[in-house]
Amino acid sequence: MNFPDSTPRPGLPGARPSKLIDGAGIDQVVRRGRPAGDRRAKRAELLRAAASVIAQEGYADASLRKVARLAGRTTGAVTYYFANKEELVTALAESRFDAYDAMLEDIRAQTDIKALVERWLELTTRDPEFWPVMSQLLAQARYEPALAALVGQRYARYREAYTSLLAAGQKQGTIREDIPADLLADLLSAMGDGWMMMHPFEAGRFTPSRVEARVDAAIALLAPFRARAEVSLCSRAGPRAETCRNVRA
């Protein structure tokens, strides 16, 4: 096949790169071939950029173009790793769940519910984007089957882990036995989700001291009745009061 001198030949220097029209109608140059650099690092970089865009502008206004711009990449570089926004968002949710999985694995051997709640709150509050991003992803999962399936699978796994920890606590006498462990696991999961959904709107209610108080309150609710009575009386009477000593006796 003959090419006019003025027409760049495909695969040769000077060939015109193809263009992708994104959702905003903006031409973005698509670089063919594998982007330079470590694949895992580049993918993680794009996920961090996606989290920032969603946290700052909301899920509805997030786009591949905005993610690419924040990461200093082209839209074509983003689509090399993620075919579309839905795939990018699902991968972002999966990465957040993976971080929680790692934390949960560390807690399993301790069979300590208080440590679980403390570590969970530490994990989510040290990252200012965690709560805003996850609350929006959970809300959006209702409309995206792939994301909904991921959320359902991970939450089932977490409830199973909570149930195991709570059941172990019941055997040790540190968790109330009047409510089955699986129901307590449901309540613990729902409580955490409630905090997550409200944090973006009422961040002032999640100060370090109030977070610590929430942990103590959650543990008190899960404790056997005798332990709850001890905590209640001691908190009102003081650690040296006669009533506190009597309860501990």
PDB file of N, CA and C in Angstrom, residues 103-175:
ATOM      1  N   MET A 103      -6.468  -5.344  58.333  1.00  0.00           N
ATOM      2  CA  MET A 103      -6.648  -4.975  59.733  1.00  0.00           C
ATOM      3  C   MET A 103      -7.393  -6.062  60.487  1.00  0.00           C
ATOM      4  N   LEU A 104      -8.437  -6.611  59.870  1.00  0.00           N
ATOM      5  CA  LEU A 104      -9.250  -7.636  60.517  1.00  0.00           C
ATOM      6  C   LEU A 104      -8.445  -8.904  60.762  1.00  0.00           C
ATOM      7  N   GLU A 105      -7.556  -9.222  59.854  1.00  0.00           N
ATOM      8  CA  GLU A 105      -6.729 -10.411  59.997  1.00  0.00           C
ATOM      9  C   GLU A 105      -5.808 -10.287  61.216  1.00  0.00           C
ATOM     10  N   ASP A 106      -5.328  -9.082  61.479  1.00  0.00           N
ATOM     11  CA  ASP A 106      -4.473  -8.860  62.640  1.00  0.00           C
ATOM     12  C   ASP A 106      -5.239  -9.040  63.950  1.00  0.00           C
ATOM     13  N   ILE A 107      -6.543  -8.712  63.914  1.00  0.00           N
ATOM     14  CA  ILE A 107      -7.360  -8.743  65.131  1.00  0.00           C
ATOM     15  C   ILE A 107      -7.843 -10.154  65.460  1.00  0.00           C
ATOM     16  N   ARG A 108      -7.996 -10.997  64.456  1.00  0.00           N
ATOM     17  CA  ARG A 108      -8.600 -12.319  64.649  1.00  0.00           C
ATOM     18  C   ARG A 108      -7.961 -13.095  65.804  1.00  0.00           C
ATOM     19  N   ALA A 109      -6.646 -13.103  65.875  1.00  0.00           N
ATOM     20  CA  ALA A 109      -5.956 -13.904  66.885  1.00  0.00           C
ATOM     21  C   ALA A 109      -6.190 -13.365  68.294  1.00  0.00           C
ATOM     22  N   GLN A 110      -6.550 -12.081  68.412  1.00  0.00           N
ATOM     23  CA  GLN A 110      -6.720 -11.486  69.733  1.00  0.00           C
ATOM     24  C   GLN A 110      -8.086 -11.767  70.353  1.00  0.00           C
ATOM     25  N   THR A 111      -9.063 -12.075  69.504  1.00  0.00           N
ATOM     26  CA  THR A 111     -10.459 -12.252  69.946  1.00  0.00           C
ATOM     27  C   THR A 111     -10.872 -11.101  70.868  1.00  0.00           C
ATOM     28  N   ASP A 112     -10.519  -9.901  70.478  1.00  0.00           N
ATOM     29  CA  ASP A 112     -10.763  -8.712  71.296  1.00  0.00           C
ATOM     30  C   ASP A 112     -11.640  -7.740  70.508  1.00  0.00           C
ATOM     31  N   ILE A 113     -12.913  -7.645  70.902  1.00  0.00           N
ATOM     32  CA  ILE A 113     -13.840  -6.770  70.187  1.00  0.00           C
ATOM     33  C   ILE A 113     -13.458  -5.305  70.346  1.00  0.00           C
ATOM     34  N   LYS A 114     -12.996  -4.927  71.525  1.00  0.00           N
ATOM     35  CA  LYS A 114     -12.602  -3.528  71.722  1.00  0.00           C
ATOM     36  C   LYS A 114     -11.460  -3.166  70.782  1.00  0.00           C
ATOM     37  N   ALA A 115     -10.499  -4.067  70.632  1.00  0.00           N
ATOM     38  CA  ALA A 115      -9.393  -3.807  69.709  1.00  0.00           C
ATOM     39  C   ALA A 115      -9.910  -3.672  68.286  1.00  0.00           C
ATOM     40  N   LEU A 116     -10.921  -4.473  67.924  1.00  0.00           N
ATOM     41  CA  LEU A 116     -11.512  -4.385  66.594  1.00  0.00           C
ATOM     42  C   LEU A 116     -12.121  -3.014  66.352  1.00  0.00           C
ATOM     43  N   VAL A 117     -12.931  -2.550  67.305  1.00  0.00           N
ATOM     44  CA  VAL A 117     -13.592  -1.251  67.141  1.00  0.00           C
ATOM     45  C   VAL A 117     -12.555  -0.123  67.107  1.00  0.00           C
ATOM     46  N   GLU A 118     -11.567  -0.200  67.998  1.00  0.00           N
ATOM     47  CA  GLU A 118     -10.534   0.839  68.042  1.00  0.00           C
ATOM     48  C   GLU A 118      -9.736   0.884  66.742  1.00  0.00           C
ATOM     49  N   ARG A 119      -9.326  -0.280  66.242  1.00  0.00           N
ATOM     50  CA  ARG A 119      -8.539  -0.326  65.008  1.00  0.00           C
ATOM     51  C   ARG A 119      -9.357   0.122  63.815  1.00  0.00           C
ATOM     52  N   TRP A 120     -10.637  -0.239  63.819  1.00  0.00           N
ATOM     53  CA  TRP A 120     -11.509   0.162  62.714  1.00  0.00           C
ATOM     54  C   TRP A 120     -11.652   1.681  62.673  1.00  0.00           C
ATOM     55  N   LEU A 121     -11.889   2.279  63.838  1.00  0.00           N
ATOM     56  CA  LEU A 121     -12.020   3.732  63.883  1.00  0.00           C
ATOM     57  C   LEU A 121     -10.697   4.415  63.548  1.00  0.00           C
ATOM     58  N   GLU A 122      -9.586   3.839  63.983  1.00  0.00           N
ATOM     59  CA  GLU A 122      -8.271   4.399  63.652  1.00  0.00           C
ATOM     60  C   GLU A 122      -8.035   4.353  62.142  1.00  0.00           C
ATOM     61  N   LEU A 123      -8.371   3.216  61.543  1.00  0.00           N
ATOM     62  CA  LEU A 123      -8.176   3.054  60.106  1.00  0.00           C
ATOM     63  C   LEU A 123      -8.981   4.070  59.320  1.00  0.00           C
ATOM     64  N   THR A 124     -10.211   4.301  59.738  1.00  0.00           N
ATOM     65  CA  THR A 124     -11.108   5.156  58.965  1.00  0.00           C
ATOM     66  C   THR A 124     -10.957   6.637  59.269  1.00  0.00           C
ATOM     67  N   THR A 125     -10.534   6.990  60.494  1.00  0.00           N
ATOM     68  CA  THR A 125     -10.436   8.409  60.828  1.00  0.00           C
ATOM     69  C   THR A 125      -9.080   9.020  60.475  1.00  0.00           C
ATOM     70  N   ARG A 126      -8.040   8.205  60.331  1.00  0.00           N
ATOM     71  CA  ARG A 126      -6.735   8.781  59.995  1.00  0.00           C
ATOM     72  C   ARG A 126      -6.669   9.206  58.529  1.00  0.00           C
ATOM     73  N   ASP A 127      -7.582   8.700  57.714  1.00  0.00           N
ATOM     74  CA  ASP A 127      -7.661   9.095  56.308  1.00  0.00           C
ATOM     75  C   ASP A 127      -8.905   9.959  56.138  1.00  0.00           C
ATOM     76  N   PRO A 128      -8.758  11.282  55.952  1.00  0.00           N
ATOM     77  CA  PRO A 128      -9.917  12.170  55.867  1.00  0.00           C
ATOM     78  C   PRO A 128     -10.836  11.878  54.682  1.00  0.00           C
ATOM     79  N   GLU A 129     -10.345  11.106  53.715  1.00  0.00           N
ATOM     80  CA  GLU A 129     -11.165  10.800  52.545  1.00  0.00           C
ATOM     81  C   GLU A 129     -11.913   9.466  52.679  1.00  0.00           C
ATOM     82  N   PHE A 130     -11.565   8.685  53.700  1.00  0.00           N
ATOM     83  CA  PHE A 130     -12.148   7.344  53.807  1.00  0.00           C
ATOM     84  C   PHE A 130     -13.663   7.396  53.971  1.00  0.00           C
ATOM     85  N   TRP A 131     -14.134   8.132  54.944  1.00  0.00           N
ATOM     86  CA  TRP A 131     -15.574   8.174  55.218  1.00  0.00           C
ATOM     87  C   TRP A 131     -16.367   8.782  54.052  1.00  0.00           C
ATOM     88  N   PRO A 132     -15.974   9.954  53.526  1.00  0.00           N
ATOM     89  CA  PRO A 132     -16.741  10.526  52.407  1.00  0.00           C
ATOM     90  C   PRO A 132     -16.788   9.606  51.183  1.00  0.00           C
ATOM     91  N   VAL A 133     -15.668   8.950  50.888  1.00  0.00           N
ATOM     92  CA  VAL A 133     -15.624   8.092  49.703  1.00  0.00           C
ATOM     93  C   VAL A 133     -16.471   6.839  49.905  1.00  0.00           C
ATOM     94  N   MET A 134     -16.286   6.134  51.019  1.00  0.00           N
ATOM     95  CA  MET A 134     -17.000   4.880  51.229  1.00  0.00           C
ATOM     96  C   MET A 134     -18.498   5.094  51.372  1.00  0.00           C
ATOM     97  N   SER A 135     -18.914   6.173  51.992  1.00  0.00           N
ATOM     98  CA  SER A 135     -20.348   6.423  52.120  1.00  0.00           C
ATOM     99  C   SER A 135     -20.995   6.602  50.751  1.00  0.00           C
ATOM    100  N   GLN A 136     -20.284   7.267  49.835  1.00  0.00           N
ATOM    101  CA  GLN A 136     -20.831   7.457  48.493  1.00  0.00           C
ATOM    102  C   GLN A 136     -20.803   6.166  47.678  1.00  0.00           C
ATOM    103  N   LEU A 137     -19.763   5.368  47.865  1.00  0.00           N
ATOM    104  CA  LEU A 137     -19.687   4.105  47.128  1.00  0.00           C
ATOM    105  C   LEU A 137     -20.787   3.145  47.578  1.00  0.00           C
ATOM    106  N   LEU A 138     -21.047   3.106  48.880  1.00  0.00           N
ATOM    107  CA  LEU A 138     -22.115   2.234  49.375  1.00  0.00           C
ATOM    108  C   LEU A 138     -23.473   2.681  48.845  1.00  0.00           C
ATOM    109  N   ALA A 139     -23.692   3.991  48.794  1.00  0.00           N
ATOM    110  CA  ALA A 139     -24.958   4.494  48.258  1.00  0.00           C
ATOM    111  C   ALA A 139     -25.083   4.183  46.763  1.00  0.00           C
ATOM    112  N   GLN A 140     -23.978   4.308  46.030  1.00  0.00           N
ATOM    113  CA  GLN A 140     -23.999   4.078  44.586  1.00  0.00           C
ATOM    114  C   GLN A 140     -24.140   2.606  44.238  1.00  0.00           C
ATOM    115  N   ALA A 141     -23.752   1.717  45.138  1.00  0.00           N
ATOM    116  CA  ALA A 141     -23.804   0.276  44.864  1.00  0.00           C
ATOM    117  C   ALA A 141     -25.206  -0.195  44.514  1.00  0.00           C
ATOM    118  N   ARG A 142     -26.196   0.513  44.976  1.00  0.00           N
ATOM    119  CA  ARG A 142     -27.586   0.146  44.659  1.00  0.00           C
ATOM    120  C   ARG A 142     -27.849   0.172  43.154  1.00  0.00           C
ATOM    121  N   TYR A 143     -27.083   0.971  42.422  1.00  0.00           N
ATOM    122  CA  TYR A 143     -27.346   1.167  40.994  1.00  0.00           C
ATOM    123  C   TYR A 143     -26.314   0.490  40.093  1.00  0.00           C
ATOM    124  N   GLU A 144     -25.278  -0.109  40.679  1.00  0.00           N
ATOM    125  CA  GLU A 144     -24.239  -0.741  39.870  1.00  0.00           C
ATOM    126  C   GLU A 144     -24.054  -2.189  40.315  1.00  0.00           C
ATOM    127  N   PRO A 145     -24.470  -3.147  39.505  1.00  0.00           N
ATOM    128  CA  PRO A 145     -24.440  -4.564  39.902  1.00  0.00           C
ATOM    129  C   PRO A 145     -23.061  -5.063  40.342  1.00  0.00           C
ATOM    130  N   ALA A 146     -22.007  -4.699  39.613  1.00  0.00           N
ATOM    131  CA  ALA A 146     -20.668  -5.181  39.969  1.00  0.00           C
ATOM    132  C   ALA A 146     -20.250  -4.676  41.340  1.00  0.00           C
ATOM    133  N   LEU A 147     -20.525  -3.409  41.605  1.00  0.00           N
ATOM    134  CA  LEU A 147     -20.187  -2.820  42.902  1.00  0.00           C
ATOM    135  C   LEU A 147     -21.061  -3.422  43.998  1.00  0.00           C
ATOM    136  N   ALA A 148     -22.329  -3.634  43.703  1.00  0.00           N
ATOM    137  CA  ALA A 148     -23.241  -4.236  44.677  1.00  0.00           C
ATOM    138  C   ALA A 148     -22.794  -5.644  45.049  1.00  0.00           C
ATOM    139  N   ALA A 149     -22.362  -6.417  44.063  1.00  0.00           N
ATOM    140  CA  ALA A 149     -21.899  -7.782  44.323  1.00  0.00           C
ATOM    141  C   ALA A 149     -20.661  -7.768  45.215  1.00  0.00           C
ATOM    142  N   LEU A 150     -19.742  -6.843  44.948  1.00  0.00           N
ATOM    143  CA  LEU A 150     -18.524  -6.736  45.757  1.00  0.00           C
ATOM    144  C   LEU A 150     -18.863  -6.376  47.200  1.00  0.00           C
ATOM    145  N   VAL A 151     -19.725  -5.388  47.377  1.00  0.00           N
ATOM    146  CA  VAL A 151     -20.123  -4.965  48.725  1.00  0.00           C
ATOM    147  C   VAL A 151     -20.790  -6.116  49.468  1.00  0.00           C
ATOM    148  N   GLY A 152     -21.703  -6.827  48.799  1.00  0.00           N
ATOM    149  CA  GLY A 152     -22.391  -7.941  49.429  1.00  0.00           C
ATOM    150  C   GLY A 152     -21.434  -9.040  49.869  1.00  0.00           C
ATOM    151  N   GLN A 153     -20.473  -9.363  49.018  1.00  0.00           N
ATOM    152  CA  GLN A 153     -19.501 -10.418  49.337  1.00  0.00           C
ATOM    153  C   GLN A 153     -18.621 -10.032  50.525  1.00  0.00           C
ATOM    154  N   ARG A 154     -18.117  -8.809  50.502  1.00  0.00           N
ATOM    155  CA  ARG A 154     -17.216  -8.386  51.573  1.00  0.00           C
ATOM    156  C   ARG A 154     -17.960  -8.241  52.909  1.00  0.00           C
ATOM    157  N   TYR A 155     -19.148  -7.683  52.871  1.00  0.00           N
ATOM    158  CA  TYR A 155     -19.899  -7.507  54.116  1.00  0.00           C
ATOM    159  C   TYR A 155     -20.278  -8.853  54.721  1.00  0.00           C
ATOM    160  N   ALA A 156     -20.603  -9.827  53.894  1.00  0.00           N
ATOM    161  CA  ALA A 156     -20.902 -11.170  54.407  1.00  0.00           C
ATOM    162  C   ALA A 156     -19.675 -11.751  55.096  1.00  0.00           C
ATOM    163  N   ARG A 157     -18.506 -11.528  54.509  1.00  0.00           N
ATOM    164  CA  ARG A 157     -17.259 -12.011  55.093  1.00  0.00           C
ATOM    165  C   ARG A 157     -16.985 -11.332  56.430  1.00  0.00           C
ATOM    166  N   TYR A 158     -17.232 -10.011  56.492  1.00  0.00           N
ATOM    167  CA  TYR A 158     -16.979  -9.280  57.729  1.00  0.00           C
ATOM    168  C   TYR A 158     -17.928  -9.712  58.841  1.00  0.00           C
ATOM    169  N   ARG A 159     -19.206  -9.889  58.506  1.00  0.00           N
ATOM    170  CA  ARG A 159     -20.156 -10.323  59.528  1.00  0.00           C
ATOM    171  C   ARG A 159     -19.787 -11.703  60.071  1.00  0.00           C
ATOM    172  N   GLU A 160     -19.278 -12.552  59.196  1.00  0.00           N
ATOM    173  CA  GLU A 160     -18.832 -13.876  59.635  1.00  0.00           C
ATOM    174  C   GLU A 160     -17.654 -13.752  60.599  1.00  0.00           C
ATOM    175  N   ALA A 161     -16.729 -12.853  60.299  1.00  0.00           N
ATOM    176  CA  ALA A 161     -15.579 -12.641  61.182  1.00  0.00           C
ATOM    177  C   ALA A 161     -16.026 -12.047  62.512  1.00  0.00           C
ATOM    178  N   TYR A 162     -16.949 -11.071  62.461  1.00  0.00           N
ATOM    179  CA  TYR A 162     -17.471 -10.486  63.699  1.00  0.00           C
ATOM    180  C   TYR A 162     -18.150 -11.558  64.548  1.00  0.00           C
ATOM    181  N   THR A 163     -18.951 -12.397  63.896  1.00  0.00           N
ATOM    182  CA  THR A 163     -19.669 -13.451  64.617  1.00  0.00           C
ATOM    183  C   THR A 163     -18.694 -14.376  65.329  1.00  0.00           C
ATOM    184  N   SER A 164     -17.613 -14.728  64.656  1.00  0.00           N
ATOM    185  CA  SER A 164     -16.606 -15.599  65.246  1.00  0.00           C
ATOM    186  C   SER A 164     -15.954 -14.950  66.464  1.00  0.00           C
ATOM    187  N   LEU A 165     -15.610 -13.668  66.357  1.00  0.00           N
ATOM    188  CA  LEU A 165     -15.004 -12.952  67.474  1.00  0.00           C
ATOM    189  C   LEU A 165     -15.968 -12.830  68.651  1.00  0.00           C
ATOM    190  N   LEU A 166     -17.218 -12.518  68.349  1.00  0.00           N
ATOM    191  CA  LEU A 166     -18.220 -12.351  69.403  1.00  0.00           C
ATOM    192  C   LEU A 166     -18.528 -13.675  70.092  1.00  0.00           C
ATOM    193  N   ALA A 167     -18.606 -14.747  69.306  1.00  0.00           N
ATOM    194  CA  ALA A 167     -18.857 -16.068  69.883  1.00  0.00           C
ATOM    195  C   ALA A 167     -17.719 -16.476  70.810  1.00  0.00           C
ATOM    196  N   ALA A 168     -16.491 -16.169  70.419  1.00  0.00           N
ATOM    197  CA  ALA A 168     -15.344 -16.468  71.276  1.00  0.00           C
ATOM    198  C   ALA A 168     -15.424 -15.664  72.564  1.00  0.00           C
ATOM    199  N   GLY A 169     -15.859 -14.406  72.445  1.00  0.00           N
ATOM    200  CA  GLY A 169     -16.018 -13.570  73.637  1.00  0.00           C
ATOM    201  C   GLY A 169     -17.109 -14.084  74.559  1.00  0.00           C
ATOM    202  N   GLN A 170     -18.165 -14.626  73.976  1.00  0.00           N
ATOM    203  CA  GLN A 170     -19.234 -15.199  74.791  1.00  0.00           C
ATOM    204  C   GLN A 170     -18.727 -16.398  75.593  1.00  0.00           C
ATOM    205  N   LYS A 171     -17.902 -17.204  74.981  1.00  0.00           N
ATOM    206  CA  LYS A 171     -17.334 -18.357  75.688  1.00  0.00           C
ATOM    207  C   LYS A 171     -16.399 -17.918  76.818  1.00  0.00           C
ATOM    208  N   GLN A 172     -15.729 -16.773  76.601  1.00  0.00           N
ATOM    209  CA  GLN A 172     -14.797 -16.266  77.611  1.00  0.00           C
ATOM    210  C   GLN A 172     -15.502 -15.456  78.696  1.00  0.00           C
ATOM    211  N   GLY A 173     -16.793 -15.167  78.471  1.00  0.00           N
ATOM    212  CA  GLY A 173     -17.545 -14.397  79.450  1.00  0.00           C
ATOM    213  C   GLY A 173     -17.398 -12.898  79.320  1.00  0.00           C
ATOM    214  N   THR A 174     -16.809 -12.424  78.225  1.00  0.00           N
ATOM    215  CA  THR A 174     -16.619 -10.983  78.037  1.00  0.00           C
ATOM    216  C   THR A 174     -17.689 -10.348  77.156  1.00  0.00           C
ATOM    217  N   ILE A 175     -18.507 -11.161  76.497  1.00  0.00           N
ATOM    218  CA  ILE A 175     -19.588 -10.681  75.629  1.00  0.00           C
ATOM    219  C   ILE A 175     -20.907 -11.265  76.120  1.00  0.00           C
TER     220      ILE A 175
END
